[in-house]
Tab-separated table of C-alpha atoms in Angstrom:
chain	number	residue	atom	x	y	z
A	166	MET	CA	177.734	253.522	142.380
A	167	GLU	CA	179.239	256.750	144.409
A	168	HIS	CA	182.287	258.647	143.177
A	169	THR	CA	185.297	259.730	145.138
A	170	PHE	CA	186.483	263.419	143.872
A	171	THR	CA	189.769	264.712	144.468
A	172	ASP	CA	192.169	267.606	143.715
A	173	GLN	CA	193.308	265.856	140.967
A	174	ASN	CA	190.429	264.262	139.287
A	175	PHE	CA	187.751	267.265	140.015
A	176	GLN	CA	188.708	269.103	136.849
A	177	LYS	CA	187.658	266.350	134.453
A	178	GLU	CA	185.137	264.131	136.391
A	179	VAL	CA	182.869	267.129	138.164
A	180	LEU	CA	184.170	270.333	135.923
A	181	GLU	CA	184.186	268.793	132.721
A	182	SER	CA	181.313	266.640	133.156
A	183	GLU	CA	178.462	266.049	130.443
A	184	ILE	CA	175.959	265.500	133.165
A	185	PRO	CA	175.098	267.082	136.593
A	186	VAL	CA	177.103	266.217	139.397
A	187	PHE	CA	176.507	266.532	142.792
A	188	VAL	CA	179.582	266.857	145.223
A	189	ASP	CA	179.485	266.321	149.044
A	190	PHE	CA	181.999	268.204	150.773
A	191	TRP	CA	182.699	266.207	153.820
A	192	ALA	CA	185.273	265.619	156.722
A	193	PRO	CA	185.733	262.445	158.915
A	194	TRP	CA	185.606	264.580	162.068
A	195	CYS	CA	182.280	266.319	161.334
A	196	GLY	CA	179.375	264.532	162.767
A	197	PRO	CA	176.667	265.591	160.591
A	198	CYS	CA	178.854	264.595	157.645
A	199	ARG	CA	179.080	261.247	159.001
A	200	LEU	CA	174.724	261.377	158.883
A	201	MET	CA	174.937	262.016	155.548
A	202	GLY	CA	177.391	259.548	153.962
A	203	PRO	CA	174.987	256.679	154.074
A	204	VAL	CA	172.564	258.633	152.802
A	205	ILE	CA	174.286	259.916	149.862
A	206	GLU	CA	175.567	256.167	149.261
A	207	GLN	CA	172.288	255.191	148.837
A	208	LEU	CA	171.198	257.932	146.563
A	209	ALA	CA	173.975	257.420	144.122
A	210	ASP	CA	172.797	253.649	143.780
A	211	GLU	CA	169.031	254.816	143.460
A	212	LEU	CA	169.567	257.580	140.929
A	213	ASP	CA	170.138	257.177	137.386
A	214	GLY	CA	174.118	257.129	137.101
A	215	SER	CA	173.561	258.435	133.203
A	216	LYS	CA	171.814	261.366	134.202
A	217	ILE	CA	173.690	262.623	137.416
A	218	LYS	CA	177.124	261.755	139.168
A	219	ILE	CA	176.910	261.716	142.615
A	220	GLY	CA	180.140	261.624	144.895
A	221	LYS	CA	182.125	262.892	147.779
A	222	CYS	CA	185.381	265.321	147.951
A	223	ASN	CA	187.071	264.854	151.699
A	224	VAL	CA	188.176	268.212	152.632
A	225	ASP	CA	190.964	266.820	154.547
A	226	ASP	CA	192.512	265.258	151.529
A	227	ASN	CA	191.557	267.747	148.989
A	228	ALA	CA	192.036	271.336	150.278
A	229	ALA	CA	192.536	272.726	147.211
A	230	MET	CA	189.004	271.750	145.608
A	231	ALA	CA	187.090	272.907	149.242
A	232	MET	CA	189.566	276.453	149.186
A	233	LYS	CA	188.443	276.960	145.450
A	234	PHE	CA	184.657	276.818	145.846
A	235	GLY	CA	185.106	278.691	149.353
A	236	ILE	CA	183.641	275.923	151.524
A	237	MET	CA	183.388	277.209	154.980
A	238	SER	CA	181.105	275.017	156.549
A	239	ILE	CA	180.756	271.288	156.009
A	240	PRO	CA	178.759	269.064	154.847
A	241	THR	CA	178.493	271.830	151.975
A	242	MET	CA	176.854	269.935	148.937
A	243	LEU	CA	177.195	271.635	145.413
A	244	VAL	CA	175.300	270.855	142.241
A	245	PHE	CA	177.530	271.256	139.016
A	246	LYS	CA	176.223	271.975	135.561
A	247	GLY	CA	178.766	272.896	132.807
A	248	GLY	CA	181.161	273.355	135.237
A	249	GLN	CA	179.620	275.954	137.058
A	250	VAL	CA	177.826	275.917	140.608
A	251	ALA	CA	174.194	275.335	139.974
A	252	GLU	CA	172.982	274.923	143.385
A	253	THR	CA	174.532	275.188	147.098
A	254	MET	CA	173.205	273.207	150.415
A	255	VAL	CA	175.026	273.900	153.678
A	256	GLY	CA	174.212	271.488	156.476
A	257	ALA	CA	172.851	267.946	156.538
A	258	VAL	CA	169.374	267.269	154.992
A	259	GLN	CA	166.792	264.697	155.069
A	260	LYS	CA	167.498	261.603	152.211
A	261	ASP	CA	163.678	262.603	150.520
A	262	ALA	CA	164.508	266.428	150.302
A	263	LEU	CA	167.924	265.860	148.758
A	264	LYS	CA	166.198	263.209	146.130
A	265	ALA	CA	163.712	265.471	145.052
A	266	LYS	CA	166.326	268.314	144.507
A	267	LEU	CA	168.615	266.587	142.420
A	268	GLU	CA	166.079	265.061	140.448
A	269	LYS	CA	165.270	268.629	139.612
A	270	HIS	CA	168.571	269.074	137.617
A	271	PHE	CA	168.478	265.871	135.633
B	41	MET	CA	145.719	249.230	161.183
B	42	ASP	CA	149.179	248.397	162.500
B	43	ILE	CA	148.875	249.852	166.296
B	44	ARG	CA	152.197	249.883	167.790
B	45	ASN	CA	152.787	250.117	171.471
B	46	VAL	CA	155.133	252.912	171.711
B	47	ILE	CA	156.498	255.198	169.049
B	48	ILE	CA	159.773	257.150	170.051
B	49	ILE	CA	160.127	261.056	168.467
B	50	GLY	CA	164.075	261.812	168.420
B	51	SER	CA	167.253	260.308	168.702
B	52	GLY	CA	169.183	261.774	171.002
B	53	PRO	CA	170.505	260.276	174.424
B	54	ALA	CA	166.759	260.354	175.756
B	55	GLY	CA	165.262	258.484	172.701
B	56	TRP	CA	167.914	256.087	172.275
B	57	THR	CA	167.413	255.226	176.503
B	58	ALA	CA	163.756	255.241	175.835
B	59	ALA	CA	164.169	252.947	172.911
B	60	ILE	CA	166.890	250.365	174.986
B	61	TYR	CA	164.351	250.133	177.886
B	62	ALA	CA	161.446	249.714	175.961
B	63	ALA	CA	162.867	247.505	173.593
B	64	ARG	CA	164.027	245.152	176.855
B	65	ALA	CA	160.335	245.456	177.885
B	66	ASP	CA	159.503	243.919	174.844
B	67	LEU	CA	157.441	246.673	173.466
B	68	LYS	CA	158.863	246.505	170.397
B	69	PRO	CA	159.425	250.067	169.801
B	70	LEU	CA	159.934	252.679	166.806
B	71	ILE	CA	161.631	255.644	166.704
B	72	PHE	CA	161.823	258.477	164.188
B	73	GLU	CA	165.192	259.882	163.925
B	74	GLY	CA	164.396	263.136	163.124
B	75	ASN	CA	166.201	265.357	160.805
B	76	GLU	CA	169.517	265.848	163.430
B	77	PRO	CA	169.808	262.338	164.143
B	78	GLY	CA	171.749	261.862	167.716
B	79	GLY	CA	170.838	265.197	168.474
B	80	GLN	CA	172.865	267.975	170.099
B	81	LEU	CA	175.961	265.372	170.899
B	82	MET	CA	176.435	264.831	167.101
B	83	THR	CA	178.579	268.294	166.917
B	84	THR	CA	180.486	268.418	170.045
B	85	THR	CA	183.663	266.526	170.606
B	86	ASP	CA	185.158	265.216	173.863
B	87	VAL	CA	182.310	264.481	176.115
B	88	GLU	CA	184.077	264.241	179.485
B	89	ASN	CA	181.294	263.808	182.156
B	90	PHE	CA	179.252	261.052	180.401
B	91	PRO	CA	179.893	258.563	183.549
B	92	GLY	CA	181.655	255.225	182.300
B	93	PHE	CA	183.909	256.280	179.771
B	94	VAL	CA	187.031	257.140	181.962
B	95	ASN	CA	189.062	258.994	179.280
B	96	GLY	CA	185.885	260.401	177.692
B	97	VAL	CA	184.203	259.903	174.666
B	98	MET	CA	183.381	261.539	171.314
B	99	GLY	CA	180.178	262.632	171.164
B	100	PRO	CA	179.203	260.974	167.641
B	101	GLU	CA	180.594	258.073	168.988
B	102	LEU	CA	178.219	257.854	172.213
B	103	MET	CA	175.458	258.140	170.099
B	104	GLY	CA	176.438	255.320	167.602
B	105	VAL	CA	176.910	252.978	170.284
B	106	MET	CA	173.874	254.054	171.924
B	107	ARG	CA	172.043	253.589	168.593
B	108	ASP	CA	173.933	250.036	168.483
B	109	GLN	CA	172.443	248.905	172.085
B	110	ALA	CA	169.038	249.966	171.112
B	111	LYS	CA	169.290	248.057	167.572
B	112	ARG	CA	170.646	244.995	169.668
B	113	PHE	CA	167.029	244.873	171.359
B	114	GLN	CA	165.324	245.080	167.749
B	115	THR	CA	164.198	248.600	168.098
B	116	GLU	CA	162.524	249.361	164.612
B	117	ILE	CA	164.261	252.597	163.201
B	118	ILE	CA	163.439	254.888	160.546
B	119	SER	CA	165.471	257.491	159.433
B	120	ALA	CA	162.961	260.445	158.730
B	121	HIS	CA	161.181	263.691	160.296
B	122	VAL	CA	158.236	263.400	162.043
B	123	THR	CA	155.356	266.198	160.193
B	124	SER	CA	152.805	265.951	162.350
B	125	VAL	CA	150.831	264.394	165.298
B	126	ASP	CA	147.317	263.849	166.174
B	127	PHE	CA	147.294	262.907	169.785
B	128	SER	CA	143.379	263.862	169.710
B	129	GLN	CA	141.861	260.138	169.771
B	130	GLN	CA	143.417	256.441	170.359
B	131	PRO	CA	145.394	255.055	168.779
B	132	LEU	CA	147.828	258.568	168.724
B	133	LYS	CA	148.547	259.457	165.327
B	134	VAL	CA	152.348	260.477	164.299
B	135	THR	CA	152.618	261.264	160.520
B	136	VAL	CA	155.493	261.496	158.271
B	137	GLY	CA	154.904	263.338	155.001
B	138	GLU	CA	152.015	261.199	153.552
B	139	LYS	CA	152.517	258.162	155.984
B	140	ASP	CA	150.421	257.931	159.262
B	141	TYR	CA	151.860	255.735	161.772
B	142	PHE	CA	149.723	254.899	164.852
B	143	ALA	CA	150.761	253.792	168.595
B	144	LYS	CA	149.026	253.271	171.976
B	145	SER	CA	151.738	255.818	173.326
B	146	VAL	CA	154.373	258.182	172.323
B	147	ILE	CA	157.648	259.507	173.934
B	148	ILE	CA	158.393	262.827	172.668
B	149	SER	CA	162.368	263.261	172.708
B	150	THR	CA	163.018	265.967	170.275
B	151	GLY	CA	165.633	267.739	171.979
B	152	ALA	CA	166.606	271.440	171.749
B	153	THR	CA	168.617	273.351	169.021
B	154	ALA	CA	170.596	275.795	169.141
B	155	ARG	CA	169.690	279.651	169.231
B	156	ARG	CA	170.824	281.668	166.284
B	157	LEU	CA	171.711	285.458	166.608
B	158	GLY	CA	168.304	286.435	164.753
B	159	LEU	CA	170.170	288.555	162.228
B	160	GLU	CA	169.123	288.800	158.335
B	161	SER	CA	173.219	289.205	157.548
B	162	GLU	CA	173.885	285.693	159.572
B	163	LYS	CA	171.070	283.936	157.257
B	164	GLN	CA	172.794	285.302	154.393
B	165	LEU	CA	176.160	284.800	155.424
B	166	TYR	CA	175.438	281.088	156.837
B	167	GLY	CA	178.498	278.353	155.585
B	168	LYS	CA	180.413	281.458	154.315
B	169	GLY	CA	182.121	282.625	157.575
B	170	VAL	CA	178.796	282.192	159.873
B	171	SER	CA	178.845	278.565	161.536
B	172	ALA	CA	176.602	276.518	163.675
B	173	CYS	CA	178.983	273.843	164.392
B	174	ALA	CA	182.364	274.811	165.555
B	175	THR	CA	183.873	271.166	165.474
B	176	CYS	CA	182.967	270.924	161.622
B	177	ASP	CA	184.269	274.243	160.352
B	178	GLY	CA	187.020	275.211	162.791
B	179	PHE	CA	189.234	273.614	159.928
B	180	PHE	CA	188.367	276.249	157.915
B	181	PHE	CA	189.482	279.004	159.429
B	182	LYS	CA	193.194	277.847	160.216
B	183	GLY	CA	195.269	280.865	160.728
B	184	LYS	CA	192.154	283.279	160.928
B	185	LYS	CA	190.186	285.414	163.286
B	186	VAL	CA	186.768	284.254	164.609
B	187	ILE	CA	184.774	285.475	167.232
B	188	ILE	CA	182.564	283.126	169.537
B	189	VAL	CA	178.950	284.630	170.895
B	190	GLY	CA	177.989	283.588	174.530
B	191	GLY	CA	179.181	283.084	177.987
B	192	GLY	CA	177.749	279.434	178.762
B	193	ASP	CA	179.860	276.012	179.283
B	194	SER	CA	179.191	275.274	175.530
B	195	ALA	CA	180.611	278.673	174.239
B	196	MET	CA	183.668	278.276	176.567
B	197	GLU	CA	184.222	274.382	174.944
B	198	GLU	CA	183.665	276.098	171.512
B	199	ALA	CA	186.031	278.810	172.639
B	200	MET	CA	188.820	276.104	173.639
B	201	PHE	CA	188.152	273.721	170.429
B	202	LEU	CA	188.605	276.732	167.836
B	203	THR	CA	192.144	277.734	169.408
B	204	ARG	CA	193.398	274.267	167.681
B	205	PHE	CA	193.074	276.405	164.366
B	206	ALA	CA	191.813	280.027	164.759
B	207	GLU	CA	192.696	283.514	167.015
B	208	VAL	CA	189.408	283.277	168.810
B	209	THR	CA	187.482	286.260	170.806
B	210	ILE	CA	184.572	285.520	172.997
B	211	VAL	CA	181.775	287.811	172.470
B	212	HIS	CA	179.575	288.069	175.744
B	213	ARG	CA	176.751	290.423	176.329
B	214	ARG	CA	177.415	290.855	180.162
B	215	ASP	CA	180.435	291.379	182.218
B	216	ALA	CA	180.666	287.634	183.834
B	217	PHE	CA	180.108	283.995	182.519
B	218	ARG	CA	177.526	281.991	183.762
B	219	ALA	CA	179.962	278.873	182.700
B	220	SER	CA	181.021	276.361	185.144
B	221	LYS	CA	184.223	277.754	187.212
B	222	ILE	CA	186.719	274.747	185.531
B	223	MET	CA	185.490	276.009	182.257
B	224	GLN	CA	186.077	279.716	182.788
B	225	GLU	CA	189.445	278.905	184.207
B	226	ARG	CA	190.376	277.067	181.215
B	227	VAL	CA	189.248	279.813	179.169
B	228	MET	CA	191.237	282.769	181.135
B	229	ALA	CA	194.155	280.641	181.187
B	230	ASN	CA	194.464	280.435	177.354
B	231	PRO	CA	196.424	282.984	175.820
B	232	LYS	CA	194.960	282.144	172.019
B	233	ILE	CA	191.428	283.546	173.559
B	234	THR	CA	190.290	287.423	174.141
B	235	ILE	CA	187.340	288.423	175.629
B	236	ILE	CA	185.427	291.385	175.254
B	237	TRP	CA	182.780	292.015	177.648
B	238	ASN	CA	179.340	293.967	177.514
B	239	SER	CA	179.026	293.647	173.768
B	240	ALA	CA	176.791	291.949	171.589
B	241	VAL	CA	177.031	291.330	167.886
B	242	ASP	CA	174.610	293.903	166.228
B	243	GLU	CA	175.601	293.285	162.694
B	244	ILE	CA	177.821	290.397	160.514
B	245	LEU	CA	179.323	292.465	157.761
B	246	GLY	CA	180.566	290.961	154.425
B	247	VAL	CA	177.188	290.440	152.698
B	248	ASP	CA	178.114	292.614	149.964
B	249	VAL	CA	181.188	290.395	148.998
B	250	GLY	CA	179.461	287.117	149.825
B	251	HIS	CA	181.741	285.998	153.099
B	252	VAL	CA	181.943	287.262	156.330
B	253	THR	CA	184.727	290.217	156.772
B	254	GLY	CA	183.660	291.229	160.250
B	255	VAL	CA	180.903	292.290	162.700
B	256	ARG	CA	179.631	295.149	164.543
B	257	LEU	CA	179.827	294.982	168.036
B	258	LYS	CA	177.095	297.061	170.020
B	259	ASP	CA	178.427	297.803	173.850
B	260	THR	CA	175.610	296.691	175.694
B	261	VAL	CA	175.922	299.421	178.653
B	262	THR	CA	176.781	302.582	176.290
B	263	GLY	CA	175.096	301.577	173.347
B	264	GLU	CA	178.033	302.282	171.479
B	265	THR	CA	178.931	300.581	168.285
B	266	ARG	CA	182.142	299.645	166.757
B	267	GLU	CA	183.493	297.475	163.929
B	268	MET	CA	186.093	294.343	164.002
B	269	ALA	CA	187.151	292.928	161.274
B	270	ILE	CA	186.840	288.795	161.221
B	271	ASP	CA	186.786	285.868	159.484
B	272	GLY	CA	184.201	283.694	161.250
B	273	VAL	CA	181.537	284.198	163.667
B	274	PHE	CA	180.236	281.238	165.948
B	275	ALA	CA	177.042	281.696	168.077
B	276	SER	CA	176.658	279.565	171.033
B	277	ILE	CA	173.962	281.653	172.924
B	278	GLY	CA	171.353	278.749	174.515
B	279	HIS	CA	169.061	276.778	173.076
B	280	GLU	CA	165.310	276.301	172.052
B	281	PRO	CA	163.250	273.186	172.744
B	282	ASN	CA	161.873	271.568	169.418
B	283	VAL	CA	157.890	271.941	170.324
B	284	SER	CA	156.697	273.046	166.733
B	285	LEU	CA	154.868	269.543	166.066
B	286	PHE	CA	153.027	270.321	169.574
B	287	LYS	CA	152.378	273.590	170.315
B	288	ASP	CA	148.362	273.655	170.053
B	289	VAL	CA	148.348	270.186	171.369
B	290	LEU	CA	150.553	269.722	174.601
B	291	ASP	CA	150.784	271.913	177.486
B	292	LEU	CA	153.951	274.133	177.420
B	293	ASP	CA	155.614	275.824	180.551
B	294	GLU	CA	156.531	279.443	180.954
B	295	LYS	CA	159.840	279.093	179.123
B	296	GLY	CA	158.300	277.211	176.300
B	297	TYR	CA	159.178	273.721	176.915
B	298	LEU	CA	157.166	270.766	177.243
B	299	LYS	CA	155.245	270.310	180.775
B	300	THR	CA	155.523	267.104	182.464
B	301	VAL	CA	153.893	266.054	185.589
B	302	PRO	CA	157.060	266.823	188.578
B	303	GLY	CA	158.626	263.702	189.242
B	304	THR	CA	157.303	261.912	185.972
B	305	SER	CA	157.890	261.974	181.976
B	306	LYS	CA	153.633	262.653	181.594
B	307	THR	CA	152.535	265.355	179.420
B	308	ASN	CA	148.549	266.863	179.996
B	309	ILE	CA	147.781	263.583	177.291
B	310	PRO	CA	147.807	260.156	178.897
B	311	GLY	CA	150.020	257.792	176.951
B	312	VAL	CA	152.082	260.716	175.870
B	313	PHE	CA	155.450	261.213	177.601
B	314	ALA	CA	158.156	263.501	177.428
B	315	ALA	CA	162.187	263.182	178.088
B	316	GLY	CA	165.311	265.161	177.668
B	317	ASP	CA	165.763	268.619	176.668
B	318	VAL	CA	162.199	269.484	175.212
B	319	GLN	CA	161.118	269.242	178.766
B	320	ASP	CA	164.161	270.781	180.707
B	321	SER	CA	165.509	273.903	180.532
B	322	HIS	CA	167.355	273.508	183.562
B	323	TYR	CA	170.061	270.478	183.503
B	324	ARG	CA	170.066	269.544	179.902
B	325	GLN	CA	172.776	267.247	180.251
B	326	ALA	CA	172.989	264.089	178.015
B	327	ILE	CA	172.893	262.138	181.007
B	328	THR	CA	169.876	263.907	182.619
B	329	ALA	CA	168.130	263.186	179.255
B	330	ALA	CA	169.155	259.773	179.315
B	331	GLY	CA	167.545	259.387	182.473
B	332	SER	CA	164.244	261.153	181.565
B	333	GLY	CA	164.357	258.746	178.425
B	334	CYS	CA	164.549	255.694	180.778
B	335	MET	CA	161.828	257.552	183.106
B	336	ALA	CA	159.370	257.669	179.667
B	337	ALA	CA	159.860	254.484	178.942
B	338	LEU	CA	159.317	253.177	182.409
B	339	ASP	CA	156.386	255.576	182.535
B	340	ALA	CA	154.970	254.109	179.085
B	341	GLU	CA	155.158	250.162	180.101
B	342	LYS	CA	153.127	250.870	183.348
B	343	TYR	CA	150.869	252.814	181.046
B	344	LEU	CA	150.525	249.984	178.593
B	345	ALA	CA	149.814	247.575	181.357
B	346	GLY	CA	147.027	249.360	182.592
B	347	LEU	CA	145.173	249.565	179.300
């Protein structure tokens, strides 16, 4: 299941997570972000939730986190491991390519 | 072997229009959406010149309804990027990764992609102040300073859009814009836009600190350089046709676009048709792309009927 990350729960859900966390920073007015939306929902269902947490963070509503991680383009997708950014992807990507990248973090 | 009537590669206005026409002709088209589904219109805002929308329409919304319309007539849609083609024999072969698809005809509507400045610093600072999408990223430059490079309609449009957030400077290599008069007038009348003529971006600064801090501009007449402190760089300097799949397969024109028989969508290979920006270096409008997508579907239909 897909998670929703916010300024409020980011610390606990992402930075203090025991397993890797994939965060898609997006906004509803961004065309490429809207394309990624369903892809991320599908991956959240397909990948093992006990190995990686997958979710989105709306930059419109959660400006503090977007600022904290220096987001200047969306979609920007970050993989967090142990509270640190382990991978950065900017721009829309194909589902298969994204899946392969995420599986490497298991 | 499953041989289809028609495969469409690319899902901009040309691809969807071809799909709608082919589907209504009962050809059961299969369309590959590609890496950038919806194409260039997905990164625009208001489209004010597409007939039928009195008050304009948002680019992504227009592409959404075209997709829905194609779907309504049972177009088969695959959200994948074609990795190679083999048009050397019939049936024509289209490959996605490990999987091959076969068809009697193919319509190519792979469009064009925005040209980059071509600087190493541009690559390194992509997503860190260098943006390929004003409508996506303008938001992050609230109260900041950005430059937009270019002199055409899309540069004007993006500059206008960016003034919602930022202080905007247009950098253009000549002393006049080639944008339409109405767009030029809007830009000139906008107090939030400054124009620097006869200048090109020589380098984007900030690689050492990990985000854009400025640019080095070069005067295209005198060759002099100077630095300017800014936070964001947007480039709108034209497009390149997405022809890499077809380079040694289909004939290209002198500008590198797919070559079609004038007045038709036919390429040099029978059964292979091209529509939209991939074969049009001149008009490059959503409506002309849609029109040529219709032509390609009709040409394909006629070709299939003659087999």
